[in-house]
Coordinates of N, CA, C and O in Angstrom, one line a residue:
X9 N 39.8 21.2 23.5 CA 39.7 20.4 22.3 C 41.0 19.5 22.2 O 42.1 20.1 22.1
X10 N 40.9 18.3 22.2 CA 41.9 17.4 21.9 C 42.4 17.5 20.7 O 41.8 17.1 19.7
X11 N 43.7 18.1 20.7 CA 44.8 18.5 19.2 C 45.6 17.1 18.5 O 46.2 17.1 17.4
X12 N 45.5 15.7 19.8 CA 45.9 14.9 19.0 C 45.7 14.0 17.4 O 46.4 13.3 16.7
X13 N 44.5 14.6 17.5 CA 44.0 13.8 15.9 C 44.6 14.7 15.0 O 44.3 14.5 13.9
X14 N 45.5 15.8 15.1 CA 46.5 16.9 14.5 C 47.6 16.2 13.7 O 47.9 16.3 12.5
X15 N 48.2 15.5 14.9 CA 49.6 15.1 14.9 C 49.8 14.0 14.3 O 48.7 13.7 14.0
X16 N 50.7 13.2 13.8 CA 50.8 12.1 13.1 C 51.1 10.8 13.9 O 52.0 10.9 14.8
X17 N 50.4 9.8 13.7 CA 50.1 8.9 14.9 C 51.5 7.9 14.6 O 51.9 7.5 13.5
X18 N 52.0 7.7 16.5 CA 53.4 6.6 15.7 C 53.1 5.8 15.3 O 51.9 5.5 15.3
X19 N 54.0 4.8 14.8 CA 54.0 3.7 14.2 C 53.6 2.3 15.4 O 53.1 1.2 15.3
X20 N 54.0 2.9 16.2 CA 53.5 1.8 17.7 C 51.8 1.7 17.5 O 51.3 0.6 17.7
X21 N 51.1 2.7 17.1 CA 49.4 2.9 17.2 C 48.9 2.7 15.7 O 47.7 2.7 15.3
X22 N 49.8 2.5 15.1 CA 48.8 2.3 13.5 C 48.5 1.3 13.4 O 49.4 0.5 13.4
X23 N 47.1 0.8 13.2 CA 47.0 -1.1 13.0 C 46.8 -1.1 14.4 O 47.3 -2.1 14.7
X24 N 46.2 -0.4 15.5 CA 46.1 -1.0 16.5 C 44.4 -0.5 16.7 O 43.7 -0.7 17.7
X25 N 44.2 0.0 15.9 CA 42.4 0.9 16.0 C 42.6 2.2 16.9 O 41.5 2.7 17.3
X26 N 43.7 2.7 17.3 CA 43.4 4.0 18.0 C 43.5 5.1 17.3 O 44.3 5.2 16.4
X27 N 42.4 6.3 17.6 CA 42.5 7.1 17.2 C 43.0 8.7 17.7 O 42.8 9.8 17.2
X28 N 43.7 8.3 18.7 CA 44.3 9.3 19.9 C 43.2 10.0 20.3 O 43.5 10.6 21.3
X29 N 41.8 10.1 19.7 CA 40.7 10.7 20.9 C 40.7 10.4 21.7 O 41.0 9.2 21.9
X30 N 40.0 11.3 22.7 CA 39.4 11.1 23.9 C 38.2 10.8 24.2 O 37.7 10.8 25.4
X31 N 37.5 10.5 23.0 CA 36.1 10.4 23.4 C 35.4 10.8 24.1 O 34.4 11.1 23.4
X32 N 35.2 11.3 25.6 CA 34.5 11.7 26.3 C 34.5 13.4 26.4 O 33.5 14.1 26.5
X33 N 35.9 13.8 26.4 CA 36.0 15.2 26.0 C 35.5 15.7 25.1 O 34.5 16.5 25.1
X34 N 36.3 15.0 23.5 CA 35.5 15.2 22.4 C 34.1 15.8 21.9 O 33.6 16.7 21.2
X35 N 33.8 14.5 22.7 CA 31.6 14.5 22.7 C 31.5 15.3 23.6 O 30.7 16.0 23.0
X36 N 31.8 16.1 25.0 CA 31.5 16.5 25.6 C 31.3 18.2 25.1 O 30.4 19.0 25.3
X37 N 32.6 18.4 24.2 CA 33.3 19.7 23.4 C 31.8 19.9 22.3 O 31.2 20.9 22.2
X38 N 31.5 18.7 21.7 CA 30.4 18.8 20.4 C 29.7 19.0 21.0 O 29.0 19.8 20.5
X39 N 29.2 18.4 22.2 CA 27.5 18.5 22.7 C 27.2 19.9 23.3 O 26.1 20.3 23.4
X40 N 28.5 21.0 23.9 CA 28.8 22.1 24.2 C 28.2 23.1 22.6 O 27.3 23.9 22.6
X41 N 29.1 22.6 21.5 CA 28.7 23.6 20.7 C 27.9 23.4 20.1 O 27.9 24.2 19.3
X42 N 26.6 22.3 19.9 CA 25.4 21.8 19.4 C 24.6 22.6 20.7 O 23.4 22.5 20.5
X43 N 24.7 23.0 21.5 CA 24.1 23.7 22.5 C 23.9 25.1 22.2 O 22.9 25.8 22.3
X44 N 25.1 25.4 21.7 CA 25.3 27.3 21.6 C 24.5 27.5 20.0 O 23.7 28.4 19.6
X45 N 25.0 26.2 19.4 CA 24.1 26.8 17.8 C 23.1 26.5 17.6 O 22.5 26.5 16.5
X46 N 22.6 26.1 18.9 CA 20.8 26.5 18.6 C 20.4 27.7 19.1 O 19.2 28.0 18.8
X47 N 21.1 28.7 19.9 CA 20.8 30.0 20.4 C 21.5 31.0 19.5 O 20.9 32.2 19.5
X48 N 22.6 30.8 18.7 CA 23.2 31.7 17.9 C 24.1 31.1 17.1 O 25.0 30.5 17.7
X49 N 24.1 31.2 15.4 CA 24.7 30.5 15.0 C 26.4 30.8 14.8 O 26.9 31.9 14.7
X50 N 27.0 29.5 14.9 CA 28.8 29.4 15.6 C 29.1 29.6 13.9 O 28.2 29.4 13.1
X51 N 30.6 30.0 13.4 CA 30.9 30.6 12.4 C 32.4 30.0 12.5 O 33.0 29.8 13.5
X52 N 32.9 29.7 11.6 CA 34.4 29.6 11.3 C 34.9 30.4 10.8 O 34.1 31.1 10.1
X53 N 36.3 30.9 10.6 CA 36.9 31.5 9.7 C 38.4 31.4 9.7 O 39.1 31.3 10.7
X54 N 38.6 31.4 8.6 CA 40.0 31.2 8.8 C 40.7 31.8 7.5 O 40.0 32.2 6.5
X55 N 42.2 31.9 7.7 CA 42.8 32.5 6.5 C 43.4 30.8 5.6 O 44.0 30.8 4.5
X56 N 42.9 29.8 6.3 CA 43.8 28.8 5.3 C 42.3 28.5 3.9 O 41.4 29.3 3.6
X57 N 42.5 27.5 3.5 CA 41.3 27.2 1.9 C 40.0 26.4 3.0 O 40.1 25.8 4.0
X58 N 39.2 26.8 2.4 CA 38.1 25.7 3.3 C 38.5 24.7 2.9 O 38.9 24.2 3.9
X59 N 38.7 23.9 1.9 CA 39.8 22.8 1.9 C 40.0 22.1 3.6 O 39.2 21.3 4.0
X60 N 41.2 22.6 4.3 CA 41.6 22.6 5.2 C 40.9 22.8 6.2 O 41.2 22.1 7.2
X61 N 40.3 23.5 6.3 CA 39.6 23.9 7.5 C 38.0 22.8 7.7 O 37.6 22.6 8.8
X62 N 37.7 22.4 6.9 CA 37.4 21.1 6.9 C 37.9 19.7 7.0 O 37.3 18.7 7.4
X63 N 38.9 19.6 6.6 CA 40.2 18.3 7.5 C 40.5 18.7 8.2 O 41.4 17.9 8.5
X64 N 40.5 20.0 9.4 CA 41.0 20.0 10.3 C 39.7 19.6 11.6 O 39.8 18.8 12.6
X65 N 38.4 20.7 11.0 CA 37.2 19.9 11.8 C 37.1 18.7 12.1 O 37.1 18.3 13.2
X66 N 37.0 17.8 10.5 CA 37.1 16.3 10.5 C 37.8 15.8 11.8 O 37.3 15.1 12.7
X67 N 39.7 16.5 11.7 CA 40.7 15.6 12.3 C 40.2 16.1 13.9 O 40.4 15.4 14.9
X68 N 39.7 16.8 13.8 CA 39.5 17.3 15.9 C 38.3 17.0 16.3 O 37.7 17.7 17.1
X69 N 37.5 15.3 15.3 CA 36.4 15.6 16.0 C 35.1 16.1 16.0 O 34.1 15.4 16.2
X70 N 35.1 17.6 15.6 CA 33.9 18.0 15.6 C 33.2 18.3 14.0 O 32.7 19.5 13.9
X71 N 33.1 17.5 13.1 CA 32.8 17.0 11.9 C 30.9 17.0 12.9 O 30.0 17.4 12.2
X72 N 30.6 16.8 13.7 CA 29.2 16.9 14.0 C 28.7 18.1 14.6 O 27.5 18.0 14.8
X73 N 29.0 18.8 14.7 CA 28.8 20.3 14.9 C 28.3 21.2 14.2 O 29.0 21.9 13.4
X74 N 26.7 21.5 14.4 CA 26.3 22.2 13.2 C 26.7 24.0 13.0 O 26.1 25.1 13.1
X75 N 28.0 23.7 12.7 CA 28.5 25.3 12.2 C 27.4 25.9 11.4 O 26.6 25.1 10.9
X76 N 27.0 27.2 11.2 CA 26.8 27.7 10.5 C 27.7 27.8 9.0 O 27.1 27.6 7.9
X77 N 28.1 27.9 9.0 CA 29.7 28.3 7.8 C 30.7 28.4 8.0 O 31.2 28.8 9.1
X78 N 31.5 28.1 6.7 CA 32.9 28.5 7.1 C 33.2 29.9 5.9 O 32.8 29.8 4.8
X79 N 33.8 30.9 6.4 CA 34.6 32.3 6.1 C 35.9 32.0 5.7 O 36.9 32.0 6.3
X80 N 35.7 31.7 4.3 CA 37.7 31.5 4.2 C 38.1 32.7 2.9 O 37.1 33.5 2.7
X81 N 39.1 32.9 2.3 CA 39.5 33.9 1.3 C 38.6 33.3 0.4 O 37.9 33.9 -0.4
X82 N 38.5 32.1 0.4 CA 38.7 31.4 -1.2 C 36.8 30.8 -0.9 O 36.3 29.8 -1.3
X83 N 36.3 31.7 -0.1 CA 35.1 31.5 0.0 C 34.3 32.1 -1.4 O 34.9 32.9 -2.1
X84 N 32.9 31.7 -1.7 CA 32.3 32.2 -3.2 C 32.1 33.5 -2.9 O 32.3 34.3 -3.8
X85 N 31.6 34.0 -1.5 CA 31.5 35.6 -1.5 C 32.6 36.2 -1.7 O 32.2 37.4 -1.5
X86 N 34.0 36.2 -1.9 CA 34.8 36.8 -1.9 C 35.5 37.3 -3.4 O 36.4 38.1 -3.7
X87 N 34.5 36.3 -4.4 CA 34.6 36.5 -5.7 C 35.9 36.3 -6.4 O 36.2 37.0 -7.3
X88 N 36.5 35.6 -6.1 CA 38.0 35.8 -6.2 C 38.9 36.2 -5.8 O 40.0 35.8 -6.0
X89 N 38.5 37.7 -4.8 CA 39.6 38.6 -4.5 C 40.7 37.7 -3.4 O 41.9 37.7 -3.6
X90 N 40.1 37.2 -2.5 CA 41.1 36.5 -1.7 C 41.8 37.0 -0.5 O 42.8 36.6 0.0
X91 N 41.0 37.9 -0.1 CA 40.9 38.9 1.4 C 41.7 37.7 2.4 O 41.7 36.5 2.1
X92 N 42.2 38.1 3.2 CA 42.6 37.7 4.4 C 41.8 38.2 5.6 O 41.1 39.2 5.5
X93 N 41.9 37.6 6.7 CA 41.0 37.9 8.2 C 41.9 39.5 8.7 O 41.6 40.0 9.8
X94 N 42.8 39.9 8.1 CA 43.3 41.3 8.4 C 42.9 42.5 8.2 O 43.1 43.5 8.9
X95 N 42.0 42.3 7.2 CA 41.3 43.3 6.2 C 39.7 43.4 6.5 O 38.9 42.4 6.8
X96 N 39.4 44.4 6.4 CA 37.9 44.6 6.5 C 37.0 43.9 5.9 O 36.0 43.5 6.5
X97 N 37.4 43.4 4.2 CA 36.6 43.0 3.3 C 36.4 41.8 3.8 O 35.2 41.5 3.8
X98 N 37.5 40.9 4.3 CA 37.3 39.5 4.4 C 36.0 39.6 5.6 O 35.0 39.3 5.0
X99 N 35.8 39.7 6.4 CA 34.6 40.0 7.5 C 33.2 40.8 7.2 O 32.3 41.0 8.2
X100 N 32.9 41.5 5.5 CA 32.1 41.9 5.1 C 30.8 40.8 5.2 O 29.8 41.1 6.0
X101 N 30.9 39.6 4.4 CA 29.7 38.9 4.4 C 29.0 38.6 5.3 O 27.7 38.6 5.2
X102 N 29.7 38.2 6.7 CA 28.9 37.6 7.4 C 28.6 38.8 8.5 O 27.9 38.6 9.5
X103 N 29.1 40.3 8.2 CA 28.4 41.6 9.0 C 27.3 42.1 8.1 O 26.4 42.8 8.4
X104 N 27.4 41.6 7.0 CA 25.8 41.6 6.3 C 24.8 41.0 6.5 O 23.6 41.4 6.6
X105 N 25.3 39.6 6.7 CA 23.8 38.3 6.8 C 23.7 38.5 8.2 O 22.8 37.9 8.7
X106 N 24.5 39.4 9.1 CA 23.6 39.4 10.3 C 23.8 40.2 10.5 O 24.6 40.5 11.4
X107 N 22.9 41.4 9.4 CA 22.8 42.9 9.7 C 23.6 43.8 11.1 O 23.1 44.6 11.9
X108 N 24.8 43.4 10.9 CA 25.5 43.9 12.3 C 26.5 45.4 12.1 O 27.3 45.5 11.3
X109 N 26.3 46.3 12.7 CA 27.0 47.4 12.4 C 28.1 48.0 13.5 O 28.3 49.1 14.0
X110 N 28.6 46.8 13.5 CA 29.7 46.9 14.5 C 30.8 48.3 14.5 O 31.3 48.7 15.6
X111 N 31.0 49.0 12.9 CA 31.5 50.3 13.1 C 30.8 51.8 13.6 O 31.1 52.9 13.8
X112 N 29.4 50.8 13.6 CA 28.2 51.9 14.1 C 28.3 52.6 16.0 O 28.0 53.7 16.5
X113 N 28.7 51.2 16.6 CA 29.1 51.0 18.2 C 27.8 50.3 18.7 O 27.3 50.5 19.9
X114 N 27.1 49.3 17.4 CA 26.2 48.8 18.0 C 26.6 46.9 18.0 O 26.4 46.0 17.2
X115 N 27.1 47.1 19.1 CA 27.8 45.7 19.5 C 26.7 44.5 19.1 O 27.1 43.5 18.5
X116 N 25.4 44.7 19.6 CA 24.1 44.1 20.1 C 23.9 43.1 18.2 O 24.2 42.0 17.7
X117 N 23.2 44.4 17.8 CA 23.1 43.9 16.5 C 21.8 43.4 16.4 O 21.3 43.2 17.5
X118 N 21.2 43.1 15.5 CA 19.5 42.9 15.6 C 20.0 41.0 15.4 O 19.2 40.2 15.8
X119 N 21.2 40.8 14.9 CA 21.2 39.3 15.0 C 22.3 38.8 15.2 O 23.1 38.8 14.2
X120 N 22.7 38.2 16.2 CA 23.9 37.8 16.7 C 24.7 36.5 16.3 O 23.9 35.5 16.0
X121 N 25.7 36.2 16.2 CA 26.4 35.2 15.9 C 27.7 35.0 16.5 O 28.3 36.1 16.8
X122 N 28.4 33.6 16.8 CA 29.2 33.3 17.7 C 30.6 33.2 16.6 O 30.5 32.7 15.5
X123 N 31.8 34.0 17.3 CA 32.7 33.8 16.5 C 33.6 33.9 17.9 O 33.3 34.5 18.9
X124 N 35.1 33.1 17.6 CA 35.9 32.7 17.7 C 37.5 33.3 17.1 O 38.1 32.8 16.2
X125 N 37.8 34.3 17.7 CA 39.0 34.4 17.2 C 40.4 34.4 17.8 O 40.2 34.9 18.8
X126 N 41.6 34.1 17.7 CA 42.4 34.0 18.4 C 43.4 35.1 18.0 O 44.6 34.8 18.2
X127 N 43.2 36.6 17.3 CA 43.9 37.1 17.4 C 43.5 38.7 17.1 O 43.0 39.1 16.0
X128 N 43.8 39.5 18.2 CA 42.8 41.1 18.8 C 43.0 42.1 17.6 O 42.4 43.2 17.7
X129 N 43.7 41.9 16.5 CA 44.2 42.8 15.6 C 42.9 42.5 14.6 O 42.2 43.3 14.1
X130 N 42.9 40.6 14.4 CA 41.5 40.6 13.3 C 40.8 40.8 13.6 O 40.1 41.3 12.8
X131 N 40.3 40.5 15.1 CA 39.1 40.9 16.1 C 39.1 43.1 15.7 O 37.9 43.5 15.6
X132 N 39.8 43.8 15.6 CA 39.7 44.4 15.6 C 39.1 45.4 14.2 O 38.6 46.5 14.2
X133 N 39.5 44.5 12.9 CA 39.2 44.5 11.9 C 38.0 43.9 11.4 O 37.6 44.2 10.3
X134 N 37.4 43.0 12.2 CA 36.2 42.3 11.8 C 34.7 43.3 12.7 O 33.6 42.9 12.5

């Protein structure tokens, strides 16, 4: 994934129509995960506000990518409490909607879904 639509573009490229994508990668990255989420649906989560985590999809691009959802604290299932991806709770909803019993040691699960995480401790908690 091209991280430049992240960064703040110089002043050399503003007014000039670039958008520091790469276009070909980009599309190549979305047409990848419009692929996977017709066989199992792809999941976000994150500890920042969906706020964010939606300008960040926007800024990288894949604003066309049919996620299933995004998992944030400040998500409506969390009722207010404000769980973080550390914690058990924050990873409750979506081991419900796909009846998954991952503390059971049933990895399989009657319904599978793609997640993404970058760090073995939340992986370990989710």
């Amino acid at each position: 994934i091209d991280l430049s639509g992240l960064m703040a573009c110089p002043k050399s490229v503003i007014g000039e129509g670039s958008t520091g994508y790469t276009h070909g990668k980009q599309r190549s990255i979305v047409e990848m995960l419009s692929k996977i989420s017709k066989h199992c649906p792809i999941w976000l989560a994150s500890n920042s506000s969906r706020r964010h985590v939606e300008r960040v999809v926007c800024s990288l691009g894949l604003a066309a990518v049919p996620f299933a959802g995004i998992l944030t604290p400040d998500s409506s299932c969390h009722q207010n409490d404000y769980p973080t991806k550390n914690l058990k709770k924050f990873w409750t909803p979506l081991k419900e909607a796909y009846q998954c019993s991952i503390s059971e040691g049933d990895r399989m699960g009657a319904t599978k879904f793609f997640l993404v995480e970058d760090s073995l401790h939340n992986l370990e908690k989710a």
